[in-house]
Coordinates of C-alpha atoms in Angstrom, one line a residue:
Chain A
M1 CA 75.2 182.2 46.9
E2 CA 76.9 183.3 49.9
N3 CA 73.9 182.1 52.1
N4 CA 74.3 178.8 50.2
I5 CA 77.9 178.4 51.3
Y6 CA 77.4 179.3 54.6
E7 CA 74.6 176.6 54.8
L8 CA 77.2 174.0 53.5
Q9 CA 79.8 175.0 55.6
Y10 CA 77.4 174.7 58.8
A11 CA 76.2 171.3 57.8
I12 CA 79.8 170.0 57.1
D13 CA 81.2 171.5 60.3
T14 CA 78.1 169.7 62.2
F15 CA 78.8 166.6 60.2
Y16 CA 82.5 166.8 61.4
F17 CA 81.5 166.8 65.2
L18 CA 79.3 164.1 64.7
V19 CA 81.3 161.7 62.9
C20 CA 84.5 162.4 65.3
G21 CA 82.1 162.3 68.0
A22 CA 80.9 158.8 67.3
L23 CA 84.8 157.6 66.7
V24 CA 85.6 159.0 70.5
M25 CA 82.4 156.9 71.6
W26 CA 83.9 154.2 70.2
M27 CA 86.7 154.5 72.8
A28 CA 84.3 153.4 75.1
A29 CA 84.2 150.0 73.8
G30 CA 88.2 150.2 73.5
F31 CA 88.5 151.1 77.3
A32 CA 85.9 148.3 78.0
M33 CA 87.8 145.6 75.8
L34 CA 91.2 146.8 77.2
E35 CA 90.2 146.6 80.7
A36 CA 88.5 143.5 80.4
G37 CA 91.5 142.0 79.1
L38 CA 93.9 143.1 81.6
V39 CA 92.0 142.5 84.9
R40 CA 92.2 139.0 86.1
S41 CA 89.2 136.8 84.7
K42 CA 87.0 136.6 88.0
N43 CA 86.8 140.3 87.7
T44 CA 85.5 140.4 84.0
V45 CA 81.9 141.1 84.2
E46 CA 82.1 143.8 86.8
I47 CA 84.4 145.7 84.9
L48 CA 82.2 145.4 81.6
T49 CA 79.2 146.3 83.6
K50 CA 81.1 149.2 85.2
N51 CA 82.3 150.4 81.8
V52 CA 78.8 150.3 80.0
A53 CA 77.3 151.7 83.0
L54 CA 79.6 154.8 83.4
F55 CA 78.9 155.6 79.6
A56 CA 75.3 155.6 80.0
V57 CA 75.4 157.5 83.4
S58 CA 77.9 160.1 82.0
C59 CA 75.6 160.8 78.7
I60 CA 72.4 161.3 81.1
M61 CA 74.2 163.4 83.9
Y62 CA 75.9 165.8 81.3
M63 CA 72.6 165.9 79.4
V64 CA 71.0 166.9 82.9
C65 CA 73.2 169.6 84.3
G66 CA 76.9 168.9 83.1
Y67 CA 76.6 170.7 79.7
A68 CA 74.8 173.4 81.2
L69 CA 77.4 174.0 84.0
M70 CA 80.2 173.7 81.7
Y71 CA 78.8 175.9 78.8
G72 CA 75.8 177.7 80.1
G73 CA 72.4 177.3 78.7
D74 CA 69.3 175.4 80.4
F75 CA 69.8 172.2 82.3
F76 CA 68.0 168.9 80.2
L77 CA 69.5 170.8 77.2
V78 CA 66.2 172.6 76.8
G79 CA 65.8 174.7 73.5
I80 CA 69.2 172.8 72.2
A81 CA 67.1 171.7 68.7
G82 CA 66.7 175.4 67.8
G83 CA 63.3 177.1 67.3
E84 CA 62.0 178.8 64.1
T85 CA 64.9 181.1 63.7
L86 CA 67.4 178.3 63.6
V87 CA 68.5 179.1 59.9
S88 CA 68.3 182.6 59.7
D89 CA 70.4 182.8 63.2
A90 CA 72.7 180.5 62.1
L91 CA 73.3 182.7 58.9
A92 CA 73.5 185.8 60.6
S93 CA 76.3 184.2 62.8
S94 CA 78.3 183.0 60.0
T95 CA 77.9 186.2 58.1
E96 CA 79.2 188.0 61.1
N97 CA 82.3 185.6 61.5
G98 CA 82.9 185.8 57.7
F99 CA 84.6 182.5 55.9
D100 CA 87.9 182.9 58.0
G101 CA 86.2 183.3 61.4
D102 CA 84.9 180.7 63.8
S103 CA 82.8 177.7 62.6
V104 CA 79.1 177.8 63.1
Y105 CA 77.4 174.5 64.0
S106 CA 74.5 172.5 65.4
P107 CA 74.5 173.0 69.3
A108 CA 73.2 169.4 69.4
S109 CA 76.3 168.3 67.6
D110 CA 78.3 170.1 70.2
F111 CA 76.8 168.5 72.7
F112 CA 77.3 165.0 71.3
F113 CA 81.2 165.7 70.8
Q114 CA 81.4 166.9 74.3
V115 CA 79.7 164.0 75.8
V116 CA 81.8 161.4 74.7
F117 CA 84.8 163.0 76.2
V118 CA 82.9 163.2 79.5
A119 CA 82.4 159.3 79.2
T120 CA 86.0 158.8 78.5
A121 CA 87.4 160.8 81.4
M122 CA 84.9 158.3 83.5
S123 CA 86.5 155.4 81.9
I124 CA 89.8 156.5 83.0
V125 CA 88.8 156.4 86.5
S126 CA 87.2 153.0 85.9
G127 CA 90.3 151.5 85.0
A128 CA 92.2 153.1 87.9
V129 CA 89.9 151.4 90.5
A130 CA 89.5 148.2 88.5
E131 CA 89.1 145.1 90.8
R132 CA 88.8 147.2 93.8
M133 CA 85.9 149.1 93.9
K134 CA 82.3 148.8 94.7
L135 CA 80.1 148.8 91.6
W136 CA 77.3 151.2 93.0
S137 CA 79.7 153.4 95.0
F138 CA 81.6 153.6 91.7
L139 CA 78.2 154.4 89.5
I140 CA 77.3 157.2 92.2
F141 CA 80.8 158.5 92.1
A142 CA 80.3 158.8 88.2
V143 CA 77.0 160.8 88.8
F144 CA 79.0 163.5 90.5
M145 CA 82.1 163.3 88.2
T146 CA 80.3 163.7 85.1
G147 CA 77.3 165.9 86.4
V148 CA 79.5 168.4 88.2
I149 CA 83.3 167.8 88.9
Y150 CA 84.4 167.7 85.5
P151 CA 81.8 170.3 83.9
I152 CA 82.7 172.8 86.8
E153 CA 86.5 172.0 85.7
G154 CA 85.8 172.2 82.0
S155 CA 83.9 175.5 82.5
W156 CA 87.3 177.3 83.7
T157 CA 88.9 176.9 80.3
Chain B
M1 CA 80.6 138.3 78.3
P2 CA 83.3 140.4 76.8
L3 CA 81.9 139.5 73.2
A4 CA 78.2 140.5 74.2
T5 CA 79.4 143.7 75.7
L6 CA 81.3 144.6 72.2
G7 CA 78.6 143.6 70.4
T8 CA 76.4 146.1 72.1
F9 CA 79.1 148.9 71.8
I10 CA 79.4 147.8 68.3
L11 CA 75.6 148.2 67.7
W12 CA 75.2 151.3 69.5
M13 CA 78.1 152.8 67.4
G14 CA 76.5 151.4 64.3
W15 CA 72.9 153.0 65.5
F16 CA 74.2 156.4 64.7
G17 CA 74.7 155.7 61.0
F18 CA 71.1 153.7 61.0
N19 CA 69.3 156.7 62.5
G20 CA 71.3 159.6 61.2
G21 CA 71.6 158.5 57.8
S22 CA 67.7 158.3 57.9
V23 CA 67.4 162.0 57.8
L24 CA 68.5 161.4 54.1
K25 CA 69.7 165.1 53.8
L26 CA 72.7 166.9 55.5
G27 CA 73.6 169.4 53.1
D28 CA 71.8 172.6 54.6
I29 CA 71.5 174.0 58.0
A30 CA 68.0 172.5 59.1
S31 CA 68.9 169.1 58.0
S32 CA 72.4 169.0 59.5
N33 CA 70.9 170.3 62.9
S34 CA 68.3 167.5 62.6
V35 CA 71.1 165.0 62.0
A36 CA 72.5 166.1 65.1
M37 CA 69.5 165.8 66.9
V38 CA 69.0 162.5 66.0
F39 CA 72.8 161.4 67.0
L40 CA 72.2 163.3 70.5
N41 CA 68.6 161.3 71.2
T42 CA 69.9 157.9 69.9
N43 CA 72.8 158.0 72.2
T44 CA 70.9 159.2 75.1
A45 CA 67.9 157.1 74.5
A46 CA 70.5 154.0 75.0
A47 CA 71.8 155.5 78.0
G48 CA 68.6 155.5 79.4
G49 CA 67.5 152.2 78.4
L50 CA 70.7 150.6 80.0
V51 CA 70.4 152.7 83.2
A52 CA 66.7 151.7 83.5
A53 CA 67.5 147.9 82.9
L54 CA 70.4 147.8 85.0
L55 CA 68.2 149.5 88.4
V56 CA 65.3 147.2 87.5
S57 CA 67.4 144.2 87.5
R58 CA 69.3 145.5 90.8
I59 CA 65.9 145.8 92.4
K60 CA 64.2 142.7 90.8
F61 CA 67.2 140.1 91.2
G62 CA 69.3 141.8 93.8
K63 CA 72.4 141.9 91.5
A64 CA 73.5 144.3 88.4
D65 CA 72.6 141.8 85.8
L66 CA 75.3 142.8 83.0
T67 CA 73.0 140.9 80.3
M68 CA 69.9 142.8 81.3
A69 CA 71.8 146.3 81.2
L70 CA 73.1 145.4 77.5
N71 CA 69.6 144.5 76.6
G72 CA 68.1 147.6 78.1
A73 CA 70.9 149.7 75.9
L74 CA 69.4 147.9 72.7
A75 CA 65.9 148.4 73.8
G76 CA 66.5 152.3 74.3
L77 CA 68.0 152.3 70.7
V78 CA 65.0 150.4 69.4
A79 CA 62.5 152.3 71.3
I80 CA 63.9 155.9 70.0
T81 CA 64.1 154.3 66.1
A82 CA 60.6 154.9 65.3
E83 CA 60.9 158.7 65.8
P84 CA 64.6 159.8 66.8
S85 CA 64.4 163.4 65.6
T86 CA 61.5 165.4 67.2
P87 CA 61.7 164.4 70.8
S88 CA 63.9 166.5 73.3
A89 CA 66.9 165.1 74.8
L90 CA 65.0 164.6 78.1
S91 CA 62.1 162.7 76.0
A92 CA 64.4 160.8 74.3
T93 CA 66.1 159.7 77.4
L94 CA 62.5 158.7 78.9
I95 CA 61.5 156.6 75.8
G96 CA 64.9 154.8 76.3
A97 CA 64.3 154.2 79.4
V98 CA 60.8 153.1 79.4
G99 CA 62.2 150.5 76.8
G100 CA 64.8 149.3 79.2
L101 CA 62.2 148.9 81.8
I102 CA 59.8 146.8 79.3
V103 CA 62.5 144.8 78.3
V104 CA 63.6 143.3 81.7
F105 CA 59.8 142.4 82.4
S106 CA 59.3 141.1 78.8
I107 CA 62.0 138.7 79.0
V108 CA 61.2 137.4 82.6
L109 CA 57.6 137.0 81.2
L110 CA 58.3 135.3 78.2
D111 CA 60.4 132.9 80.6
K112 CA 57.5 132.4 82.6
I113 CA 55.1 131.4 80.1
K114 CA 57.7 129.2 78.5
I115 CA 58.0 130.8 75.0
D116 CA 61.6 130.0 73.9
D117 CA 63.8 133.0 73.0
P118 CA 67.4 132.5 74.0
V119 CA 68.8 136.1 73.1
G120 CA 65.7 138.2 74.1
A121 CA 64.8 139.1 70.4
I122 CA 61.0 139.0 70.7
S123 CA 61.5 141.5 73.6
V124 CA 64.2 143.7 72.5
H125 CA 62.8 144.1 69.3
G126 CA 59.2 143.2 68.9
V127 CA 57.8 144.4 72.3
V128 CA 60.2 147.6 72.6
G129 CA 59.8 148.2 69.0
L130 CA 55.7 148.3 69.3
W131 CA 56.5 150.9 72.4
G132 CA 58.7 152.8 70.1
L133 CA 55.7 153.2 67.5
L134 CA 53.2 153.9 70.1
A135 CA 55.6 156.7 71.7
V136 CA 55.8 158.7 68.3
P137 CA 52.6 160.6 68.7
L138 CA 54.1 161.8 72.4
T139 CA 56.5 164.0 70.2
N140 CA 55.6 164.1 66.6
S141 CA 52.0 165.8 66.2
G142 CA 52.0 164.4 62.8
A143 CA 51.3 161.0 64.1
T144 CA 48.5 159.5 66.0
F145 CA 47.9 156.6 68.2
M146 CA 45.1 155.3 66.0
G147 CA 47.3 155.6 62.8
Q148 CA 50.5 153.9 64.8
I149 CA 48.3 151.1 65.9
T150 CA 46.8 150.2 62.6
G151 CA 50.3 150.4 60.9
A152 CA 51.6 148.0 63.7
L153 CA 48.8 145.8 63.1
V154 CA 48.6 145.4 59.4
I155 CA 52.5 144.8 59.5
F156 CA 52.0 142.3 62.1
V157 CA 49.2 140.3 60.2
W158 CA 51.0 140.4 56.7
V159 CA 54.4 139.6 58.0
F160 CA 52.9 136.9 60.5
S161 CA 51.1 135.1 57.2
A162 CA 53.3 135.4 54.8
S163 CA 56.1 134.4 57.0
F164 CA 53.8 131.4 58.4
A165 CA 53.3 130.0 55.0
V166 CA 57.1 129.7 54.4
W167 CA 57.8 128.2 57.4
F168 CA 54.8 125.9 57.0
A169 CA 56.7 125.0 53.2
L170 CA 59.8 124.6 54.9
K171 CA 58.5 122.3 58.0
S172 CA 56.8 120.0 55.3
I173 CA 59.7 119.8 52.6
L174 CA 63.0 120.1 54.8
G175 CA 62.2 120.2 58.3
I176 CA 63.0 123.3 60.6
R177 CA 63.8 121.8 64.1
V178 CA 67.5 120.2 64.5
D179 CA 67.3 116.6 66.4
A180 CA 66.8 116.7 70.1
E181 CA 70.5 114.9 70.3
E182 CA 71.8 117.3 68.2
E183 CA 70.5 120.4 70.3
Y184 CA 72.1 118.8 73.2
E185 CA 75.3 118.5 71.7
G186 CA 75.1 121.8 70.1
V187 CA 74.6 122.5 66.5
D188 CA 78.4 123.7 66.2
L189 CA 79.5 120.1 65.6
S190 CA 76.2 118.8 63.5
E191 CA 75.8 121.6 61.2
C192 CA 79.3 123.2 60.8
G193 CA 81.6 120.3 61.9
M194 CA 83.9 122.6 64.0
E195 CA 83.6 124.1 67.7
A196 CA 84.3 127.7 68.7
Y197 CA 86.4 127.1 71.6
P198 CA 88.2 123.8 71.1
E199 CA 90.8 124.1 73.7
F200 CA 88.1 124.9 76.4
V201 CA 87.8 121.8 79.0
N202 CA 84.2 120.7 78.4
P203 CA 82.8 119.5 81.7
S204 CA 80.0 117.2 80.2

């Protein structure tokens, strides 16, 4: 019975991460529309391109090395899906933490929740340099910001 | 273009429901972990498709083509939808990226052989959808290439012939194509009687 409750707790905590992550992902759309609305119309397509491309670059770079630099684990999220012992490990960890302790959830849902914050941070940069910065230089900066700079800072906390 | 971009973001977000919900179960550790992998892979495939299409359009056309980038993101989403739970994060990104690559060439090729497809629907859904089906056996040992090809063929033959019958009947009874004049003027006025952007100056 206790294990059943832990299973449900794991499921609902994972689901909470995923749903809130999807809402934060939606902030990328919000920033894109906000910035497109605020720049002069001759800069619209470029700011839209920056916004969609920075989101994609953030997701890829954080997957490649950012998440590993920030939280440990392997590059390219190797092993994030969990292996044969996924269920028993999660149950053991839940039992150790008890009902009042830290939540136990899917590592993949944690990545999903974290990666959308990286993209949000990068959106802020795009707003700050709107109408002024070269597209490809911006995207190359995005590679370093989301792959290294943000994760190193994040790892300090 | 802002509407096209917003539409792509809406589809990107909606796709989490589309693929995540297709796991059909969440209430235990294994299922919820699987749902989380589906979210992760769906997102990363779209990102891979977008970056691939943007780079290809930069190399091929010399400019960062936003319409291609948006189609690339959708292509990544279409490509991963056949099997979003078994690939690793890296495989999902590559499956999406190949989708983004294919969609640019497919759109250009269809233009070249004069097949009319104003929004790239055949390229995004048809061609990349087929790639997604064929990519399933790469990460899921329960599927085979022959099985996937047979399935795709059966679906194509049934849907093509059944749709053809309906289209043929429609063409004989009501007609399906608008007049050349209506097409030139746009179907807003002839079919719906109003314009989407009435205050815009029309140069023609």
